[in-house]
mmCIF file of C-alpha atoms and ligand atoms in Angstrom:
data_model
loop_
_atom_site.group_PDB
_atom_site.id
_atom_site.type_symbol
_atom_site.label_atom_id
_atom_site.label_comp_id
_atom_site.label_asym_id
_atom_site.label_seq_id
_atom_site.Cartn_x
_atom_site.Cartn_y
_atom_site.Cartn_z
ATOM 1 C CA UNK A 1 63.725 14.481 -20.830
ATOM 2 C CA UNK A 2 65.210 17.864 -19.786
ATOM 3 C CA UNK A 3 64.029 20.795 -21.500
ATOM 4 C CA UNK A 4 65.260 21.671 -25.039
ATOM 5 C CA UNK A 5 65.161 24.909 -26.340
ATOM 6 C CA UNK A 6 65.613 26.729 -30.154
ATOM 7 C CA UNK A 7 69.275 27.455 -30.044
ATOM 8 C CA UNK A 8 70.011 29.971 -32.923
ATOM 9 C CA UNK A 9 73.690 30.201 -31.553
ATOM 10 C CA UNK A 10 75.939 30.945 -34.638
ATOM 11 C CA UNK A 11 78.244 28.051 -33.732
ATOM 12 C CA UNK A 12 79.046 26.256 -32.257
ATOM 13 C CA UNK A 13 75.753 25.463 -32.563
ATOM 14 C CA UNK A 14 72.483 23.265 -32.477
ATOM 15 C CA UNK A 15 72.667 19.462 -33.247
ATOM 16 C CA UNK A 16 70.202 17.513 -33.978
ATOM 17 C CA UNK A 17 68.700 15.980 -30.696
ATOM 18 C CA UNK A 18 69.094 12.190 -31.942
ATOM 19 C CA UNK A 19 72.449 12.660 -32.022
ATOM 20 C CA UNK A 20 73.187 13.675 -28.647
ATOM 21 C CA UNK A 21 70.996 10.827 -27.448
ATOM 22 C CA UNK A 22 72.541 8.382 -28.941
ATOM 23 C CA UNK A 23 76.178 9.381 -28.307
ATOM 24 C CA UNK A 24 75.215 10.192 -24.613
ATOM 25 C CA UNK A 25 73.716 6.560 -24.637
ATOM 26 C CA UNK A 26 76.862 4.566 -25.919
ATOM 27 C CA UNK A 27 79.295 7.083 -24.053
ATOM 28 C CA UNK A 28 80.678 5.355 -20.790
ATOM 29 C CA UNK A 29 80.711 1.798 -22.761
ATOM 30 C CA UNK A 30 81.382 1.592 -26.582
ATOM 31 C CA UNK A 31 80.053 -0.889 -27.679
ATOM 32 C CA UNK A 32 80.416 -3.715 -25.382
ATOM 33 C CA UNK A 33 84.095 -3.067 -24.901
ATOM 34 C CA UNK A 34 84.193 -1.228 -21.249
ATOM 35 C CA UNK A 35 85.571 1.595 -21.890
ATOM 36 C CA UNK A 36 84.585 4.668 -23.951
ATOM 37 C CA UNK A 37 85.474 5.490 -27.578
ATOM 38 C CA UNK A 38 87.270 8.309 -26.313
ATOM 39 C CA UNK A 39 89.668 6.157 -24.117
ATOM 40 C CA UNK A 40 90.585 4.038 -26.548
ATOM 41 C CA UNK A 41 93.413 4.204 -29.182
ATOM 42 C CA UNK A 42 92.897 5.235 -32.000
ATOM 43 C CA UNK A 43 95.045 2.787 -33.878
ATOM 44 C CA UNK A 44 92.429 0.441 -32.783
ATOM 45 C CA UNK A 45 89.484 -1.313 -34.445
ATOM 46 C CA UNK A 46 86.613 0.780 -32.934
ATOM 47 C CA UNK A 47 87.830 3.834 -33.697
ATOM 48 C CA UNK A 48 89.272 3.280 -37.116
ATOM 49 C CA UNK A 49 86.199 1.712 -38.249
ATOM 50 C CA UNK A 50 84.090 5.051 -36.632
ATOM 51 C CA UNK A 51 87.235 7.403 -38.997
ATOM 52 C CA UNK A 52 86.686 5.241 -42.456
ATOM 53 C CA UNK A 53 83.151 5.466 -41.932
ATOM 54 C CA UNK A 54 82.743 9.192 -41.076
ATOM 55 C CA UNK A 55 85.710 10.136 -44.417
ATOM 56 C CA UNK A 56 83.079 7.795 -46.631
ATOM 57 C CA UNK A 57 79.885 10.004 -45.592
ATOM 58 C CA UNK A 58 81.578 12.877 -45.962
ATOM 59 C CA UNK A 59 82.263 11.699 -49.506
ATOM 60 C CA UNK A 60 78.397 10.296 -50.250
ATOM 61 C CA UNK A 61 76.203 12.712 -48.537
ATOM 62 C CA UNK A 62 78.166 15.606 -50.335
ATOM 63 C CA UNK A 63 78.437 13.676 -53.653
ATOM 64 C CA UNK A 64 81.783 14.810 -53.966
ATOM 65 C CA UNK A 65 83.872 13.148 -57.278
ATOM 66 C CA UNK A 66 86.262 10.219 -57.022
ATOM 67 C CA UNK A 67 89.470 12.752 -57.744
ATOM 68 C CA UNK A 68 88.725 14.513 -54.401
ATOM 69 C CA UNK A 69 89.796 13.089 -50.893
ATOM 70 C CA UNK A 70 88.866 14.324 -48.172
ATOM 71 C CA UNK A 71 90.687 15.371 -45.191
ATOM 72 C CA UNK A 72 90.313 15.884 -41.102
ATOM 73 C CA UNK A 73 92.826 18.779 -39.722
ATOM 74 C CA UNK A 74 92.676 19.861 -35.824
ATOM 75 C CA UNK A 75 92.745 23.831 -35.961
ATOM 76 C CA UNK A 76 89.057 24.799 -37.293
ATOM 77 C CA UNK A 77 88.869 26.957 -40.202
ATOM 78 C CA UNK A 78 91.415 29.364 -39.528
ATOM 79 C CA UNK A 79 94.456 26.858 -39.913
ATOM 80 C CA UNK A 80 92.890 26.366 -43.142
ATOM 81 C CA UNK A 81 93.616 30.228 -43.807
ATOM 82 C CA UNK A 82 97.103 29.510 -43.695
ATOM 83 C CA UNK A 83 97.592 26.005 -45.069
ATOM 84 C CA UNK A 84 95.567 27.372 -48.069
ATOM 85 C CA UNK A 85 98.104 29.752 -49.487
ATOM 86 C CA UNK A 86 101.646 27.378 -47.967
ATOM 87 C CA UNK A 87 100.073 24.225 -49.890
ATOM 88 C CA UNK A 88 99.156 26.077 -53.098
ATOM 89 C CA UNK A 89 101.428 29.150 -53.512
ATOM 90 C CA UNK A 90 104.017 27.658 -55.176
ATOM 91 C CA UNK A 91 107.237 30.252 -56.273
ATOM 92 C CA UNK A 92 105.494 32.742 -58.938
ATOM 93 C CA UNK A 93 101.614 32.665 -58.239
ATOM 94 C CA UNK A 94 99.475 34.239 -56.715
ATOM 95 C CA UNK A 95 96.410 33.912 -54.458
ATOM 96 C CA UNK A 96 92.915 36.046 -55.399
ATOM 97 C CA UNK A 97 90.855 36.848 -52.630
ATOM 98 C CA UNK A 98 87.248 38.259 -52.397
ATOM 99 C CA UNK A 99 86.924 41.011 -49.576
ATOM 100 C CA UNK A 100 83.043 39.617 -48.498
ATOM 101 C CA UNK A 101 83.083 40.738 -44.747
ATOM 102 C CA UNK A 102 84.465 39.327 -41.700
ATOM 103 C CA UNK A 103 85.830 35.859 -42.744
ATOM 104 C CA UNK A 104 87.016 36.798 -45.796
ATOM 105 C CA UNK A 105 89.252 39.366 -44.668
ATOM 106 C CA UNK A 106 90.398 37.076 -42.140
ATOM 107 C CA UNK A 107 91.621 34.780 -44.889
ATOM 108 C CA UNK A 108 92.922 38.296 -46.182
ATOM 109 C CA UNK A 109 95.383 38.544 -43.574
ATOM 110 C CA UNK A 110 96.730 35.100 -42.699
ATOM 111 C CA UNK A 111 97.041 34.811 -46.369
ATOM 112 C CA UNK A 112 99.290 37.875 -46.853
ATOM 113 C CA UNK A 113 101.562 36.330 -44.095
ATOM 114 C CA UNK A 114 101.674 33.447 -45.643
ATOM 115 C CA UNK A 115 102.321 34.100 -49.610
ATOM 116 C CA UNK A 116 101.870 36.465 -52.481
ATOM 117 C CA UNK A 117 97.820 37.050 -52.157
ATOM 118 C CA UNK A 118 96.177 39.976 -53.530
ATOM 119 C CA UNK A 119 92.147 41.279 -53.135
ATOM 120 C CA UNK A 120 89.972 40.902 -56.372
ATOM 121 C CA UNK A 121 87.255 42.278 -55.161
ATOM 122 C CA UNK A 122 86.402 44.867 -52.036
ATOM 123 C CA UNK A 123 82.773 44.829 -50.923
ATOM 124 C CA UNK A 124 83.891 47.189 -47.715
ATOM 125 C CA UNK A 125 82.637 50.560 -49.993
ATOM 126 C CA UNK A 126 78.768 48.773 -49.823
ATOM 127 C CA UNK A 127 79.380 47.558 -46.456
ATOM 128 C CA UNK A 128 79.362 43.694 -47.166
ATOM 129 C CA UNK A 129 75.840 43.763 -48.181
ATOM 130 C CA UNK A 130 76.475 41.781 -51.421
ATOM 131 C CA UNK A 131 78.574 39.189 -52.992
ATOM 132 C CA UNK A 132 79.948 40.123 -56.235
ATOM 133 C CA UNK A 133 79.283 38.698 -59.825
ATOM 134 C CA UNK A 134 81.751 36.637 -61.633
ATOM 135 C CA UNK A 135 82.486 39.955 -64.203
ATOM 136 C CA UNK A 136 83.490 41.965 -60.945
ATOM 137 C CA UNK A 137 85.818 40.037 -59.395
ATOM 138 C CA UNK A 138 89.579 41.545 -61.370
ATOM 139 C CA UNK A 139 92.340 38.757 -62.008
ATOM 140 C CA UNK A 140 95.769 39.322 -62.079
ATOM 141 C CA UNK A 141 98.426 37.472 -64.091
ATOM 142 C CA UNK A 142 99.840 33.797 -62.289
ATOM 143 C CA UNK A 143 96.720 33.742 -59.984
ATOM 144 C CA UNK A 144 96.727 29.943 -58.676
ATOM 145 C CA UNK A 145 93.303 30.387 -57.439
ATOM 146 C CA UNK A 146 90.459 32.452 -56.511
ATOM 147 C CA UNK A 147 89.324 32.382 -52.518
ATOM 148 C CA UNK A 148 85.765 33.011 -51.578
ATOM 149 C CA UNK A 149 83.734 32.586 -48.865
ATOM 150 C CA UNK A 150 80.438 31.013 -49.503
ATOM 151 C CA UNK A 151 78.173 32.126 -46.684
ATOM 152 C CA UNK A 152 79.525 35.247 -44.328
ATOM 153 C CA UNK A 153 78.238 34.295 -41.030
ATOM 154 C CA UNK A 154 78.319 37.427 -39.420
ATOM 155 C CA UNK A 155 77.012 39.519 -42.458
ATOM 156 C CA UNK A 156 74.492 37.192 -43.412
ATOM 157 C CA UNK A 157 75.426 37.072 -47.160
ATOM 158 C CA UNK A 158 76.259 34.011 -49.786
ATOM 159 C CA UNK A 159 76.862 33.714 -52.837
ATOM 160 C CA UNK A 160 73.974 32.841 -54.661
ATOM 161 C CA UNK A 161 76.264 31.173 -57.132
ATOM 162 C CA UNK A 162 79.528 30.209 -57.567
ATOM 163 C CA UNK A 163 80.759 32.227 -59.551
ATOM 164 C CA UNK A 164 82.220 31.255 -62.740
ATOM 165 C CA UNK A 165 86.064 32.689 -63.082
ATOM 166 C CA UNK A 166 89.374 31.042 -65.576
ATOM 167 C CA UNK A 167 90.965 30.145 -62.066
ATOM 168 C CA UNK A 168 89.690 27.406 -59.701
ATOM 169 C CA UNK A 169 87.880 28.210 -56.653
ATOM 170 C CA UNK A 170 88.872 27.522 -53.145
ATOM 171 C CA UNK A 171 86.428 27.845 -50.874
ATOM 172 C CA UNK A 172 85.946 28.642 -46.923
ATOM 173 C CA UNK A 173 82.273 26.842 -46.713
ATOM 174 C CA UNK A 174 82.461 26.479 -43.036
ATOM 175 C CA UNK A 175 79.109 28.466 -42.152
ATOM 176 C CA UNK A 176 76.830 26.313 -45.380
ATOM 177 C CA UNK A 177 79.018 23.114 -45.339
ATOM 178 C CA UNK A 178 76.176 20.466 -46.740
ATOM 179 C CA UNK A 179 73.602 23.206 -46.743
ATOM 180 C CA UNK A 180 73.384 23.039 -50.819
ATOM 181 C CA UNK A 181 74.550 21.272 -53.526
ATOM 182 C CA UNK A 182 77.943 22.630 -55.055
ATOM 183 C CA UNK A 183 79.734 22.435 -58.521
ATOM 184 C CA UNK A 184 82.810 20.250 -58.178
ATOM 185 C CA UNK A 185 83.866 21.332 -61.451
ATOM 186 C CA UNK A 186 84.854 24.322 -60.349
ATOM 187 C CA UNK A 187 86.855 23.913 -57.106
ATOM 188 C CA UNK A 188 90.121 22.899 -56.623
ATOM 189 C CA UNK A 189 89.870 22.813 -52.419
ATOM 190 C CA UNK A 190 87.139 23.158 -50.281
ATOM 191 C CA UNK A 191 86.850 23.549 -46.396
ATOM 192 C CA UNK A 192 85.468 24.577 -43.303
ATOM 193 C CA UNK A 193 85.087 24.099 -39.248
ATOM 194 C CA UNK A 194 82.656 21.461 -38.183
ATOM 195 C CA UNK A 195 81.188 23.164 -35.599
ATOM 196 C CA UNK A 196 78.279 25.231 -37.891
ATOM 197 C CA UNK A 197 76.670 22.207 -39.531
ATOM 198 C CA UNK A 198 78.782 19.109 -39.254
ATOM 199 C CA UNK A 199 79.312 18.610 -35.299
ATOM 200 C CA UNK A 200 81.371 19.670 -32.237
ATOM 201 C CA UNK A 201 84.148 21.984 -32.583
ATOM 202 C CA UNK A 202 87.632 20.608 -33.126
ATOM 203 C CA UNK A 203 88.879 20.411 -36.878
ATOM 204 C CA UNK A 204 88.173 21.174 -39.945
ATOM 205 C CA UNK A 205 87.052 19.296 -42.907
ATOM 206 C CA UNK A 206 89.256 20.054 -46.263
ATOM 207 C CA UNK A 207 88.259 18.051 -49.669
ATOM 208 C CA UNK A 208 90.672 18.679 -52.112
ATOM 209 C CA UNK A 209 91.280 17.477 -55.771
ATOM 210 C CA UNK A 210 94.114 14.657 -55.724
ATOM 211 C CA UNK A 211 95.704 16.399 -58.495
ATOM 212 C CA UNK A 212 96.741 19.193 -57.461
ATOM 213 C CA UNK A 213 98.728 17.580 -54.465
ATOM 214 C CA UNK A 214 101.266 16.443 -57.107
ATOM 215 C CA UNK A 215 102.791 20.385 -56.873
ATOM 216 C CA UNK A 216 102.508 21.746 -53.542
ATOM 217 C CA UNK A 217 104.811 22.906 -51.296
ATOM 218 C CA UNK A 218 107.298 20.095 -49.624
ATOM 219 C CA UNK A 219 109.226 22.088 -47.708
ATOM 220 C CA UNK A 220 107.054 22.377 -44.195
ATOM 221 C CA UNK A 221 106.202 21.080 -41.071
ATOM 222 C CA UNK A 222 104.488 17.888 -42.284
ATOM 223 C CA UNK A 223 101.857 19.085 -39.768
ATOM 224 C CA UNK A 224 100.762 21.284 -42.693
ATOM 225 C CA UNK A 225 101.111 19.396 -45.732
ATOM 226 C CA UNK A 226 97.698 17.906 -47.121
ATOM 227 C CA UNK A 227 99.505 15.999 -49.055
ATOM 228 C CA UNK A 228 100.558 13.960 -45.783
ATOM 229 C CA UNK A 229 97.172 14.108 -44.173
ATOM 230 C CA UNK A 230 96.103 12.089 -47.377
ATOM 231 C CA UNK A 231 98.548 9.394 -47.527
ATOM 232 C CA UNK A 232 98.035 9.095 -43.858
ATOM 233 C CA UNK A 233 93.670 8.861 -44.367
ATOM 234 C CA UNK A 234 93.880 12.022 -41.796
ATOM 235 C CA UNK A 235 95.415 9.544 -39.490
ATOM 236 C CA UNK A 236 99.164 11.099 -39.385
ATOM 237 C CA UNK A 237 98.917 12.033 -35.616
ATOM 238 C CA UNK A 238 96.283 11.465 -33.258
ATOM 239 C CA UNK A 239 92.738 12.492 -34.682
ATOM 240 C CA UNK A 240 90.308 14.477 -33.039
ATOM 241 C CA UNK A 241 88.350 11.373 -31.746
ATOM 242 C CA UNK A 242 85.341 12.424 -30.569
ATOM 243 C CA UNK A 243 84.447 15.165 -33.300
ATOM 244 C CA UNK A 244 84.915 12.488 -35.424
ATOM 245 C CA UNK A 245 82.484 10.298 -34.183
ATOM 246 C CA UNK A 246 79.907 12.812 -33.896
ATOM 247 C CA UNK A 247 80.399 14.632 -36.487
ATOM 248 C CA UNK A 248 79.768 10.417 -38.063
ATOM 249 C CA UNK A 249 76.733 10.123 -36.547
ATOM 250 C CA UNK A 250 75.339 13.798 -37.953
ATOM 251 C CA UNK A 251 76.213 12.467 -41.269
ATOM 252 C CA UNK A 252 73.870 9.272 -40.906
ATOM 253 C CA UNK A 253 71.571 11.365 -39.515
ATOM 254 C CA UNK A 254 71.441 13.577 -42.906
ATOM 255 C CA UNK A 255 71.222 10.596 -44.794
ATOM 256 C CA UNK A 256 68.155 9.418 -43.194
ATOM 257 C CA UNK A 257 66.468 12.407 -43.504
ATOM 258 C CA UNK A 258 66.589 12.522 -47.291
ATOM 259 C CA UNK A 259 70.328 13.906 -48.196
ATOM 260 C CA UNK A 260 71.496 17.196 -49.622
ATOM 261 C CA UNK A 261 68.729 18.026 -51.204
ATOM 262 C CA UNK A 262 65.873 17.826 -48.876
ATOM 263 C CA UNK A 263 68.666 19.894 -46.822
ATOM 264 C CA UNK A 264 68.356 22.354 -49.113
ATOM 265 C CA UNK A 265 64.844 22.583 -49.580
ATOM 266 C CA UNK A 266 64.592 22.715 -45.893
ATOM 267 C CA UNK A 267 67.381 25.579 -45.587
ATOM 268 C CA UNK A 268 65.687 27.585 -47.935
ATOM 269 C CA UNK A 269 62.053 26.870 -46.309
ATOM 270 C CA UNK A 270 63.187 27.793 -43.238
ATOM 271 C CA UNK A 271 64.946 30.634 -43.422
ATOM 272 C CA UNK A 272 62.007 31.982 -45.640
ATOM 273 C CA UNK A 273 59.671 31.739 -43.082
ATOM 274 C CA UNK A 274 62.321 34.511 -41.023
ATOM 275 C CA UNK A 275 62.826 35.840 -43.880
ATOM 276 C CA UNK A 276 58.741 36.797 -44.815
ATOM 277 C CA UNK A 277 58.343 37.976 -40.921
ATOM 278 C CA UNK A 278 60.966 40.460 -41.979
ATOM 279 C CA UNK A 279 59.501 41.549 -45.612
ATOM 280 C CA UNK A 280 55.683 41.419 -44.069
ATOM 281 C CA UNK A 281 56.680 43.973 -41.424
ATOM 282 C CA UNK A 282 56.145 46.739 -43.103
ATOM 283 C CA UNK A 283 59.761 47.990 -42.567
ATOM 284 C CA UNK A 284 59.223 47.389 -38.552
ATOM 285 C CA UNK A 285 62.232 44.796 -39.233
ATOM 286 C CA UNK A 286 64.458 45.213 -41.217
ATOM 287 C CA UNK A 287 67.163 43.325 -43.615
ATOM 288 C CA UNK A 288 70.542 45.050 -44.386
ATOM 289 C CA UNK A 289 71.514 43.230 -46.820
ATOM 290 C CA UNK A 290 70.807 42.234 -50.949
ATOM 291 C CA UNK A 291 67.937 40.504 -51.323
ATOM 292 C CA UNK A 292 69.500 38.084 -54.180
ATOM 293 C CA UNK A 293 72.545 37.565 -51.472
ATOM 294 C CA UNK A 294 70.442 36.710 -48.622
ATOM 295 C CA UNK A 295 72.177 33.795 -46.575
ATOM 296 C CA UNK A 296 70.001 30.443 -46.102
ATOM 297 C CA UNK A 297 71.681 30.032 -42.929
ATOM 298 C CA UNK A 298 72.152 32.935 -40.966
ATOM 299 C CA UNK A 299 69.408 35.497 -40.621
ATOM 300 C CA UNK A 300 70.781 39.099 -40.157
ATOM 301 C CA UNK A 301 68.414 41.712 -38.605
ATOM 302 C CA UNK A 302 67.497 44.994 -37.325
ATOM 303 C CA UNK A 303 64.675 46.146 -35.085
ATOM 304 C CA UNK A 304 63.820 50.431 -35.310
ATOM 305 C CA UNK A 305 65.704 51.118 -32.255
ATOM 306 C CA UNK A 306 68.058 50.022 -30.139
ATOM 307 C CA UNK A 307 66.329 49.777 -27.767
ATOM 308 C CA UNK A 308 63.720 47.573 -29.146
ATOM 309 C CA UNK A 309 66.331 45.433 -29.923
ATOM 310 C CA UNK A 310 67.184 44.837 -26.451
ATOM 311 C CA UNK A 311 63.585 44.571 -25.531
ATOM 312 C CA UNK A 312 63.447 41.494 -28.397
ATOM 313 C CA UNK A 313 66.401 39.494 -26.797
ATOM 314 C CA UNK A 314 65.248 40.019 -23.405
ATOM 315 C CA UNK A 315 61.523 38.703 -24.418
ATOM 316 C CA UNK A 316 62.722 35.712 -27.077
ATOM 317 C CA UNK A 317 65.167 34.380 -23.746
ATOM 318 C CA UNK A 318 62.169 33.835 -21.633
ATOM 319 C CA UNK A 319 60.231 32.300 -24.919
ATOM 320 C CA UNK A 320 62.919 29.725 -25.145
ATOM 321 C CA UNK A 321 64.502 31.308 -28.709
ATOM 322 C CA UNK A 322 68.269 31.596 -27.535
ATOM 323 C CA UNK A 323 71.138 33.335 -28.754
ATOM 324 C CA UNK A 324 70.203 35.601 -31.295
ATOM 325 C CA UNK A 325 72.160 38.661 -30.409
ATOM 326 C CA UNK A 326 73.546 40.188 -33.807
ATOM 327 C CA UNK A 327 77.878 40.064 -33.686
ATOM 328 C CA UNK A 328 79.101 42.360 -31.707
ATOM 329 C CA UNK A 329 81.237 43.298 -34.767
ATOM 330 C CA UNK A 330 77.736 44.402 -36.801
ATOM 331 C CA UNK A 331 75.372 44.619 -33.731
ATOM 332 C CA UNK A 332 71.563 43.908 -34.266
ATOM 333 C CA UNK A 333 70.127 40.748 -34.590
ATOM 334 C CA UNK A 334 70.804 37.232 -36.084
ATOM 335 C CA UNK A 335 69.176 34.320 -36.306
ATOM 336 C CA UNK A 336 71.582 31.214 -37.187
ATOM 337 C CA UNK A 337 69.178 28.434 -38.276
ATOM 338 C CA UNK A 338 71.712 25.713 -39.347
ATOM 339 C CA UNK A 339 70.689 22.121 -40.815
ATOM 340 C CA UNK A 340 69.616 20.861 -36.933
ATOM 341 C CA UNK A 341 67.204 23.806 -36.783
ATOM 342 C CA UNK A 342 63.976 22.106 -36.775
ATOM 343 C CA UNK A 343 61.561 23.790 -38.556
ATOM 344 C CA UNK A 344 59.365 24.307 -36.115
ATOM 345 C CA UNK A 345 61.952 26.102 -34.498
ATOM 346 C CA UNK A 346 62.132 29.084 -37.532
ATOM 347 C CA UNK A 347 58.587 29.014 -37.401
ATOM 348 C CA UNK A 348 58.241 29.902 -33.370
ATOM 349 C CA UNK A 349 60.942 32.398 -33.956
ATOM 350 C CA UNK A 350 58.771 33.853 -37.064
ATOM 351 C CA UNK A 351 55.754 33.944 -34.976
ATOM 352 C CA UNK A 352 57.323 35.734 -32.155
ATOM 353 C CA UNK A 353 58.568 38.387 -34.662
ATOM 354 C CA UNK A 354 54.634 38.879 -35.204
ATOM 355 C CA UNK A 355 54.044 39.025 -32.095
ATOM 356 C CA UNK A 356 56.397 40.749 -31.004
ATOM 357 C CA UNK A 357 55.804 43.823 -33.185
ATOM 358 C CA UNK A 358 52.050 43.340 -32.631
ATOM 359 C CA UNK A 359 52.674 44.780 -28.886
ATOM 360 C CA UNK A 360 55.293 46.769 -29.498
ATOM 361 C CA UNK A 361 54.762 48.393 -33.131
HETATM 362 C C1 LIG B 401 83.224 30.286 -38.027
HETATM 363 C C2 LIG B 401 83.884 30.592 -39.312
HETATM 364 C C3 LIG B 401 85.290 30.587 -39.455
HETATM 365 C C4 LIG B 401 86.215 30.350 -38.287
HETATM 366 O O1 LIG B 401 86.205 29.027 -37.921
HETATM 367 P P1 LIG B 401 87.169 28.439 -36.777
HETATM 368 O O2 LIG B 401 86.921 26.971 -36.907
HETATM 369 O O3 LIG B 401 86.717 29.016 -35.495
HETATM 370 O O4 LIG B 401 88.572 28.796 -37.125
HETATM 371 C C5 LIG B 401 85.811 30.832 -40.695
HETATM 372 N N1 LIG B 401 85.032 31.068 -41.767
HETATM 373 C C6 LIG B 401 83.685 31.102 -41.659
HETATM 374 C C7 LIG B 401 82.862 31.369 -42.875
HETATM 375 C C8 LIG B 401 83.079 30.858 -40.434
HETATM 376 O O5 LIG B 401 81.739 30.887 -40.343
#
């Protein structure tokens, strides 16, 4: 096989290697039928049995409740910034947003252009290094719901909890999607990209309580209305086919391994093991942010000097450890170590952070 090497890209991202076999394997024929899945209508048996199948393992492998659907929307996460507030703004409320870093002040501002939203919180005065506590966040009267963002990719902060508010949650989940178990009880609607831990890029995945579709807004594009996406089992136009089916085969391939919480277990053990190279430095690295907010999934960074840093990227390249160039937004480093991070990948990454400061301390 060709060579392979640890992709810490923040997404898209790594997949897990069985995956990509198998779909390269079955690509050119599906199944026996001559032509490829991604030729083939999908009205047709093959690929609605590959759709049901992929909307059920959503549902199992995230134990979400029986008064939730889920739903598959082209447009990645940021559609989802503005169907959010059109769906559930109805005349006279309000959306509440938390101001966590980059992603949630880009739900922010497609929110504000799309309905009465207002922020409840501002970490921008600590620099997004934290994620606030239930008492912090300020609710106004007629607030519909409270928006958060789970895990801030670019930061490197989640919330440790979910924090416990009188409004339901909504939240943008598309950087620890099936990282971690969740409380159900509290959200309302839930969504986020595949392409972090659930497959290629293409759509979004949105699970939202069947109850509350009763009283959104009508009056739109039916493009936009969940509503229709769930009468029509995400089938109302043509489906993004081929996320779909890998994003199916991801699933089964979480399932085998054990489910959500061996997931979990792993996230944390992983990013521990980056996490320790950082704390057992003796301030050589260095983390920017809370220690209580630290993100399981994306490993934020600094080296003494910038020049250092540079030095680091240049060296981890040639060692096979790709991508892990901070955002240009925050600079730095980042390490993005997503449920197809193998362990063993973390732990050659944590190594090289020895060694690394061994020769250059
Ligand atoms: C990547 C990301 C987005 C943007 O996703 P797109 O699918 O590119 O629109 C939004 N929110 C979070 C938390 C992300 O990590």
């Amino acid at each position: 096989m060709s060579k392979r090497v640890y992709n810490f890209c923040a997404g898209p991202c790594t997949l897990p290697l069985d995956v990509l076999e198998e779909a390269q394997a079955e690509f050119v024929d599906y199944q026996g039928s001559g032509m490829s899945l991604i030729e083939m209508s999908h009205r047709g048996k093959h690929y609605d049995e590959v759709h049901m199948e992929a909307m059920a393992l959503m549902k199992e492998v995230y134990r979400v409740p029986e008064d939730f659907s889920v739903l598959f929307i082209q447009g990645g996460a940021h559609l989802q910034f503005a169907m959010v507030p059109m769906n559930l703004l109805t005349p006279g409320t309000r959306g509440a947003y938390t101001n966590t870093g980059t992603w949630g002040k880009g739900a922010i501002t497609d929110g504000k252009a799309c309905g009465d939203v207002y922020v409840a919180w501002d970490g921008a005065d600590e620099n997004f290094t934290r994620m606030p506590n239930a008492d912090e966040i300020e609710l106004q009267d007629n607030t519909r719901y409270l928006h958060i963002t789970s895990n801030e990719t670019i930061g490197g902060i989640r919330f440790p909890a979910f924090p416990d508010v009188s409004v339901p949650l909504v939240v943008d989940m598309s950087s620890d999607y099936m990282s971690r178990t969740v409380p159900w009880e509290k959200f309302d609607l839930v969504y986020g990209g595949l392409q972090k831990n659930l497959g290629p890029a293409g759509m979004s995945v949105v699970f939202v309580r069947d109850s509350i579709l009763e009283n959104t807004n009508k009056d739109m594009a039916r493009y936009l209305r969940y509503d229709i996406h769930k009468d029509k089992d995400s089938m109302f136009n043509t489906p993004a086919v081929f996320p779909t089916y890998m994003t199916g085969k991801v699933l089964k391939w979480m399932k085998a391994k054990g489910g959500l919480d061996v997931i979990e277990a792993e996230a944390a053990q992983k990013s521990g093991l980056i996490y320790a190279a950082i704390d057992n430095s003796d301030g050589y690295y260095r983390s920017p942010v809370d220690v209580a907010c630290r993100s399981h999934m994306n490993v934020v960074f600094r080296l003494p000097s910038e020049e250092l840093e540079k030095k680091f990227l240049t060296e981890a390249d040639q060692a096979d450890l790709l991508n892990l160039k901070g955002h240009r937004s925050v600079g730095g480093l980042r390490a993005s170590i997503y449920n197809a991070m193998p362990q063993e990948g973390a732990q050659a990454l944590a190594d090289f952070m020895a060694d690394f400061m061994r020769s250059n301390g």
